[in-house]
Amino acid sequence: MVYLDNNATTPLDPAVAEKMCWFLKEHFGNPSSLYPIGRAVRDIITGARETVAKALAAHRNEIIFTGSGTESDNFAIRGVIDTFPEKNEIITSTIEHLAILRVANYLEKKGVKVTYVPVDRFGTVDLDFLKDSITPQTALISIMLANNELGTIQPIEQIVKIAKDNGVLVHTDAVQAFGKTDVNVEKLGVDLLSVSAHKIYGPKGVGALYVRRGVDICPFIQGGHQERGMRAGTENTIGIVGFGEAARILIERGRKDRDRIEKLAESLKKGIEDTIPKAKFNGHPEKRVKNTLNFSFPGLEAEAILLALATKGICVSTGSACSEESEEVSHVLSSIGLRPEIARSSVRMSLGRFNTDGDIQVVLRELPGIIEKLRQISAFEPDEE
Ligand code: PLP
């Protein structure tokens, strides 16, 4: 199998699996219990929190473990809106993940004004539009760090500067950026930031929200005192242990992995451009997480390409995993101005730690023939516009 869908999820790193198995076998205590088996688990969780914090250049008290990246996004937005009832406006972008857009839609129905900042053809937000959208009622700006479909990286530091000049809080969804580019909360200057373990070779069902010290937001889940009362409920101890180990490995070898992945992705990109006529690259040429390659193959349906690749054991995606089953055209691709038929011909390939040069060779051996064959039987004329 050649797995090129690392933006959907990453395989569990064997070292993470080993650590999780060890924990499962050795520890069952409730971290809230005061006797030794509970304390031991609490200490292990504190260690994981410290490591996740370190990977983000944060302090451990600024990390709240959650159930997913989606939950972290929901938490950030609702936490801020609930905290400042007198400010009922938020600003986000048209290309956010549904974890943001659906909450924004929900809040709109509750009377919150939401402004959606448009993006250019590379998927970069319009900073002038963003600046002009701020009013004294703006509570929060939430703009993602790296887009899941295109990889485009947003100018978060500039957004933070604009926000601070106007006394507005900033959240960034860094779920796709974490592990693929530097995610340093001090450098970025954001107040809130979401991450998820299963995008960094950790387990599914665990995420974290960074909340800058001094930023007070409402709790998300009410109950016990877990996660400082901000997200009550007995901790997903096994998930947190896995997240901590994944973060430890990221700190240790993330940079080296990234350099290698970027080289592999570049050779795949070049190979596609050299061998497949009219393949159109989508996304920012430079400012993007380089593991992500999104190509349109005008005249074809992406599903047909995906299924043909699957018969060769190659896994790619037609968009974000969450919208894969929907008939709708990707909101990200339509936001960058792709016509629906071009958007529907778009395939995302996302590389990761376990890809090899051999994987790239397999794709470059199979893909050009598949595209050519599909074009021969396709009723559409390839059209690049
Ligand atoms: N935000 C972005 C940009 C994502 O790509 C994803 C998942 O694909 C999420 C949020 C949701 O994360 P999770 O799968 O942990 O809920």
Coordinates of C-alpha atoms and ligand atoms in Angstrom, one line a residue:
M1 CA 0.0 0.0 0.0
V2 CA 1.1 3.5 -0.7
Y3 CA -0.5 5.8 1.8
L4 CA -0.7 9.4 0.5
D5 CA -3.5 10.7 2.7
N6 CA -1.6 11.9 5.8
N7 CA -3.7 15.0 6.1
A8 CA -6.7 12.8 6.8
T9 CA -4.9 10.9 9.4
T10 CA -1.4 9.6 10.1
P11 CA -0.5 6.0 10.9
L12 CA 0.3 5.5 14.6
D13 CA 4.0 5.6 15.1
P14 CA 5.2 2.2 16.4
A15 CA 6.9 3.9 19.4
V16 CA 3.6 5.6 20.3
A17 CA 1.8 2.2 20.1
E18 CA 4.4 0.7 22.3
K19 CA 4.1 3.4 24.9
M20 CA 0.3 3.2 24.9
C21 CA 0.4 -0.6 25.3
W22 CA 2.8 -0.3 28.2
F23 CA 0.5 2.2 29.8
L24 CA -2.6 0.1 29.3
K25 CA -1.0 -2.9 30.9
E26 CA 0.6 -1.1 33.8
H27 CA -1.8 1.7 34.7
F28 CA -5.5 1.8 35.3
G29 CA -5.8 4.4 38.1
N30 CA -8.0 7.5 38.0
P31 CA -5.7 10.5 37.8
S32 CA -8.0 12.3 40.3
S33 CA -7.5 9.6 43.0
L34 CA -5.1 10.6 45.8
Y35 CA -3.5 7.2 46.4
P36 CA -0.4 6.1 44.6
I37 CA -1.9 4.4 41.5
G38 CA -3.9 7.5 40.8
R39 CA -1.0 9.8 41.5
A40 CA 1.2 7.8 39.1
V41 CA -1.3 8.3 36.3
R42 CA -1.6 12.0 37.2
D43 CA 2.2 12.4 36.9
I44 CA 2.2 10.6 33.6
I45 CA -0.4 13.0 32.3
T46 CA 1.5 16.0 33.6
G47 CA 4.5 14.7 31.7
A48 CA 2.5 14.3 28.5
R49 CA 1.1 17.8 29.0
E50 CA 4.6 19.2 29.4
T51 CA 5.8 17.5 26.2
V52 CA 2.8 18.7 24.1
A53 CA 3.4 22.2 25.6
K54 CA 7.1 22.1 24.7
A55 CA 6.3 21.1 21.1
L56 CA 4.3 24.3 20.8
A57 CA 6.7 26.5 22.9
A58 CA 3.9 26.9 25.5
H59 CA 3.7 26.3 29.2
R60 CA 2.0 23.2 30.5
N61 CA -0.7 25.2 32.3
E62 CA -1.7 26.6 28.9
I63 CA -2.6 23.2 27.5
I64 CA -6.1 21.8 27.9
F65 CA -6.6 18.2 26.6
T66 CA -9.7 17.7 24.5
G67 CA -11.4 14.9 22.6
S68 CA -10.3 16.1 19.1
G69 CA -9.1 19.0 17.0
T70 CA -12.8 19.6 16.2
E71 CA -13.6 19.9 19.9
S72 CA -10.7 22.3 20.4
D73 CA -12.1 24.5 17.6
N74 CA -15.6 24.4 19.1
F75 CA -14.2 25.2 22.5
A76 CA -12.2 28.2 21.4
I77 CA -15.0 29.9 19.6
R78 CA -17.8 29.1 22.0
G79 CA -15.5 29.7 25.0
V80 CA -14.8 33.3 23.8
I81 CA -18.3 34.1 22.7
D82 CA -19.7 32.9 26.0
T83 CA -17.1 35.0 27.9
F84 CA -17.9 38.3 26.2
P85 CA -21.7 38.4 25.7
E86 CA -21.5 42.1 25.0
K87 CA -19.3 41.4 22.0
N88 CA -21.2 39.4 19.5
E89 CA -19.1 39.4 16.4
I90 CA -16.4 37.0 15.1
I91 CA -14.3 37.0 12.0
T92 CA -13.2 33.8 10.3
S93 CA -12.4 32.8 6.7
T94 CA -14.2 31.1 3.9
I95 CA -11.7 28.2 3.8
E96 CA -11.8 27.0 7.4
H97 CA -12.5 23.4 8.4
L98 CA -16.1 22.5 9.1
A99 CA -15.1 22.3 12.8
I100 CA -15.1 26.1 12.6
L101 CA -17.6 26.8 9.9
R102 CA -20.4 24.8 11.4
V103 CA -20.0 26.5 14.8
A104 CA -20.0 29.8 13.1
N105 CA -23.2 28.9 11.3
Y106 CA -24.7 27.8 14.6
L107 CA -23.8 31.0 16.3
E108 CA -25.1 33.1 13.4
K109 CA -28.5 31.5 14.1
K110 CA -28.1 32.6 17.7
G111 CA -27.6 36.2 16.6
V112 CA -23.8 36.4 16.4
K113 CA -22.5 38.3 13.4
V114 CA -19.9 36.3 11.5
T115 CA -17.7 37.8 8.8
Y116 CA -16.1 35.4 6.4
V117 CA -12.9 36.8 5.0
P118 CA -12.3 35.8 1.4
V119 CA -9.0 34.3 0.0
D120 CA -7.1 34.8 -3.2
R121 CA -6.4 32.2 -5.8
F122 CA -3.6 30.7 -3.7
G123 CA -5.9 30.4 -0.6
T124 CA -4.4 33.3 1.3
V125 CA -6.8 35.5 3.3
D126 CA -7.4 39.1 2.3
L127 CA -5.8 41.1 5.1
D128 CA -7.3 44.4 4.1
F129 CA -10.8 42.9 4.2
L130 CA -10.0 41.3 7.5
K131 CA -8.8 44.7 8.9
D132 CA -11.9 46.5 7.6
S133 CA -14.2 43.9 9.2
I134 CA -13.1 44.6 12.8
T135 CA -15.6 46.6 14.9
P136 CA -15.7 47.4 18.6
Q137 CA -18.0 44.4 18.9
T138 CA -15.5 41.9 17.5
A139 CA -14.6 39.3 20.1
L140 CA -12.5 36.9 18.1
I141 CA -10.6 36.3 14.9
S142 CA -10.3 32.6 14.0
I143 CA -8.1 31.9 11.0
M144 CA -6.5 28.5 10.3
L145 CA -2.7 28.3 10.2
A146 CA -2.4 25.7 7.3
N147 CA -5.3 24.7 5.1
N148 CA -6.1 21.0 5.1
E149 CA -6.9 20.8 1.3
L150 CA -4.3 23.2 -0.1
G151 CA -1.7 23.4 2.6
T152 CA -1.6 27.2 2.2
I153 CA -0.1 28.9 5.3
Q154 CA -1.9 32.1 6.5
P155 CA 0.0 35.2 7.7
I156 CA -1.0 34.6 11.3
E157 CA 1.6 36.9 12.8
Q158 CA 0.3 39.8 10.7
I159 CA -3.3 38.9 11.7
V160 CA -2.2 38.9 15.3
K161 CA -0.7 42.4 14.9
I162 CA -3.9 43.8 13.3
A163 CA -6.0 42.1 16.1
K164 CA -3.8 43.4 18.9
D165 CA -4.0 47.0 17.6
N166 CA -7.8 46.6 18.0
G167 CA -7.9 44.6 21.2
V168 CA -9.3 41.4 19.6
L169 CA -8.4 37.9 20.6
V170 CA -7.0 35.5 17.9
H171 CA -7.5 31.8 17.6
T172 CA -5.8 29.6 15.0
D173 CA -6.7 26.1 14.0
A174 CA -3.2 24.6 13.7
V175 CA -4.4 21.0 13.3
Q176 CA -2.8 20.7 9.8
A177 CA 0.2 22.8 10.6
F178 CA 1.4 21.0 13.7
G179 CA 4.4 18.8 12.7
K180 CA 4.5 20.2 9.1
T181 CA 5.8 23.7 9.9
D182 CA 7.0 25.5 13.0
V183 CA 4.1 26.0 15.4
N184 CA 5.5 28.3 18.1
V185 CA 2.8 30.1 20.1
E186 CA 5.2 32.8 21.2
K187 CA 6.3 33.6 17.7
L188 CA 2.8 33.4 16.4
G189 CA 1.4 35.5 19.3
V190 CA -2.0 33.9 19.2
D191 CA -4.3 33.6 22.2
L192 CA -5.8 30.2 21.4
L193 CA -4.6 27.4 19.2
S194 CA -6.0 24.0 18.3
V195 CA -4.1 20.7 17.6
S196 CA -4.9 17.1 17.2
A197 CA -2.9 14.0 18.0
H198 CA -3.8 11.8 15.0
K199 CA -2.2 14.3 12.6
I200 CA 1.2 13.8 14.3
Y201 CA 1.3 10.0 14.3
G202 CA -0.6 9.8 17.6
P203 CA -4.0 8.2 18.4
K204 CA -7.3 9.4 17.2
G205 CA -9.8 11.0 19.6
V206 CA -7.5 13.3 21.5
G207 CA -6.6 16.9 20.9
A208 CA -5.5 20.0 22.8
L209 CA -6.4 23.7 23.0
Y210 CA -3.7 26.1 23.9
V211 CA -5.0 29.0 25.9
R212 CA -2.5 31.8 26.6
R213 CA -2.0 32.6 30.3
G214 CA -4.2 35.5 31.2
V215 CA -6.8 34.8 28.6
D216 CA -10.0 33.8 30.5
I217 CA -12.5 31.8 28.6
C218 CA -15.6 29.9 29.7
P219 CA -15.3 26.2 30.4
F220 CA -16.5 23.9 27.6
I221 CA -17.7 20.8 29.6
Q222 CA -19.1 21.3 33.1
G223 CA -18.5 18.7 35.8
G224 CA -15.4 17.8 37.8
H225 CA -12.2 19.7 38.2
Q226 CA -10.3 17.9 35.4
E227 CA -8.4 20.1 33.0
R228 CA -8.7 22.9 35.6
G229 CA -12.4 22.7 35.4
M230 CA -12.3 23.9 31.7
R231 CA -13.1 20.5 30.2
A232 CA -14.5 18.2 32.8
G233 CA -14.7 14.4 32.6
T234 CA -12.3 11.7 33.5
E235 CA -9.3 12.1 31.2
N236 CA -8.7 10.0 28.1
T237 CA -5.6 8.8 29.8
I238 CA -4.4 6.4 27.1
G239 CA -5.0 8.9 24.4
I240 CA -3.1 11.6 26.3
V241 CA -0.2 9.2 26.9
G242 CA -0.1 8.6 23.1
F243 CA -0.3 12.3 22.3
G244 CA 2.6 13.0 24.7
E245 CA 4.7 10.3 23.0
A246 CA 3.9 11.5 19.5
A247 CA 4.8 15.1 20.6
R248 CA 8.1 13.8 22.1
I249 CA 9.0 12.1 18.8
L250 CA 8.0 15.2 16.9
I251 CA 10.4 17.3 19.0
E252 CA 13.2 14.7 18.5
R253 CA 12.9 14.1 14.7
G254 CA 10.3 16.4 13.3
R255 CA 12.7 18.7 11.5
K256 CA 14.6 15.9 9.9
D257 CA 11.3 14.2 8.8
R258 CA 10.0 17.4 7.4
D259 CA 13.1 18.0 5.2
R260 CA 12.8 14.5 3.8
I261 CA 9.1 14.7 3.2
E262 CA 9.4 18.0 1.5
K263 CA 12.0 16.6 -0.9
L264 CA 9.8 13.6 -1.7
A265 CA 6.7 15.8 -2.2
E266 CA 8.7 18.1 -4.5
S267 CA 9.8 15.2 -6.7
L268 CA 6.2 13.9 -6.9
K269 CA 5.0 17.4 -7.8
K270 CA 7.6 17.8 -10.5
G271 CA 7.0 14.3 -11.8
I272 CA 3.3 15.0 -12.2
E273 CA 3.9 18.3 -13.9
D274 CA 6.4 16.8 -16.3
T275 CA 4.3 13.7 -17.2
I276 CA 0.6 14.6 -17.1
P277 CA -0.6 17.2 -19.6
K278 CA -2.9 19.9 -18.1
A279 CA -2.4 18.9 -14.5
K280 CA -3.0 22.1 -12.6
F281 CA -1.5 22.6 -9.2
N282 CA -3.7 24.3 -6.5
G283 CA -2.4 26.1 -3.5
H284 CA 0.4 28.6 -2.7
P285 CA 3.6 27.9 -4.6
E286 CA 5.8 28.7 -1.5
K287 CA 3.8 29.5 1.6
R288 CA 2.3 26.1 2.2
V289 CA 3.0 23.0 4.2
K290 CA 5.0 21.2 1.5
N291 CA 3.7 17.7 2.2
T292 CA 0.4 18.7 0.6
L293 CA -0.1 18.5 -3.1
N294 CA -3.5 19.4 -4.6
F295 CA -3.9 18.8 -8.4
S296 CA -6.8 19.3 -10.7
F297 CA -7.0 17.0 -13.7
P298 CA -9.5 18.9 -16.0
G299 CA -12.0 16.8 -17.8
L300 CA -12.1 14.1 -15.1
E301 CA -14.0 13.3 -11.9
A302 CA -11.7 13.0 -8.9
E303 CA -13.6 10.0 -7.6
A304 CA -12.7 8.0 -10.7
I305 CA -9.0 8.8 -10.2
L306 CA -9.2 7.9 -6.6
L307 CA -10.9 4.6 -7.3
A308 CA -8.4 3.7 -10.1
L309 CA -5.5 4.5 -7.8
A310 CA -7.1 2.5 -5.0
T311 CA -7.0 -0.6 -7.2
K312 CA -3.2 -0.1 -7.4
G313 CA -3.0 0.2 -3.6
I314 CA -2.5 3.9 -3.6
C315 CA -4.6 6.0 -1.1
V316 CA -5.3 9.6 -2.0
S317 CA -8.2 11.9 -1.2
T318 CA -10.6 14.1 -3.1
G319 CA -10.9 16.7 -0.4
S320 CA -11.0 16.9 3.4
A321 CA -11.9 13.5 5.0
C322 CA -15.0 15.0 6.6
S323 CA -16.5 16.1 3.3
E324 CA -15.5 13.1 1.2
E325 CA -18.9 11.6 1.2
S326 CA -20.7 14.8 0.3
E327 CA -21.8 15.6 -3.2
E328 CA -21.0 19.3 -2.7
V329 CA -17.9 20.9 -4.3
S330 CA -15.2 21.6 -1.8
H331 CA -15.8 25.0 -0.3
V332 CA -12.0 25.6 -0.2
L333 CA -11.6 25.0 -3.9
S334 CA -14.6 27.1 -4.8
S335 CA -13.2 29.9 -2.5
I336 CA -10.0 30.0 -4.6
G337 CA -12.1 30.5 -7.7
L338 CA -12.1 27.0 -9.2
R339 CA -15.1 26.3 -11.4
P340 CA -17.2 23.4 -10.1
E341 CA -16.1 21.0 -12.8
I342 CA -12.4 21.8 -12.1
A343 CA -12.9 21.5 -8.4
R344 CA -14.5 18.1 -8.9
S345 CA -11.4 17.0 -10.8
S346 CA -9.1 17.7 -7.9
V347 CA -7.1 15.2 -5.9
R348 CA -5.1 15.8 -2.8
M349 CA -2.0 13.8 -2.0
S350 CA -0.5 14.3 1.4
L351 CA 2.8 12.8 2.4
G352 CA 4.1 11.8 5.8
R353 CA 6.8 10.2 7.9
F354 CA 6.5 6.7 6.6
N355 CA 6.5 7.5 2.9
T356 CA 9.6 6.4 0.9
D357 CA 11.1 7.2 -2.4
G358 CA 9.7 3.9 -3.6
D359 CA 6.2 5.2 -2.9
I360 CA 6.7 8.2 -5.1
Q361 CA 8.0 6.0 -7.9
V362 CA 4.9 3.8 -7.7
V363 CA 2.6 6.8 -8.0
L364 CA 4.6 8.3 -10.9
R365 CA 4.5 4.9 -12.6
E366 CA 0.7 4.5 -12.2
L367 CA -0.9 7.9 -12.3
P368 CA 0.0 9.2 -15.8
G369 CA -1.5 6.0 -17.4
I370 CA -4.6 6.2 -15.2
I371 CA -5.2 9.8 -16.2
E372 CA -4.6 9.1 -19.9
K373 CA -7.0 6.1 -19.9
L374 CA -9.7 8.0 -18.0
R375 CA -9.4 10.9 -20.4
Q376 CA -9.8 8.6 -23.3
I377 CA -13.2 7.4 -22.0
S378 CA -14.2 10.7 -20.6
A379 CA -17.0 12.7 -22.3
F380 CA -15.5 16.0 -21.2
E381 CA -12.9 18.0 -23.1
P382 CA -9.9 18.8 -20.9
D383 CA -10.2 22.5 -20.1
E384 CA -7.8 24.4 -17.9
E385 CA -9.8 27.6 -17.3
Ligands
PLP1 N1 -9.1 21.4 11.6 C1 -8.4 21.0 10.5 C2 -7.7 22.0 9.7 C3 -8.4 19.7 10.1 O1 -7.8 19.3 9.0 C4 -9.1 18.7 10.9 C5 -9.1 17.3 10.5 O2 -8.9 16.9 9.4 C6 -9.7 19.2 12.1 C7 -9.7 20.5 12.4 C8 -10.4 18.2 13.0 O3 -9.5 17.5 13.8 P1 -10.1 16.1 14.4 O4 -10.1 15.1 13.3 O5 -9.1 15.8 15.5 O6 -11.4 16.4 15.0

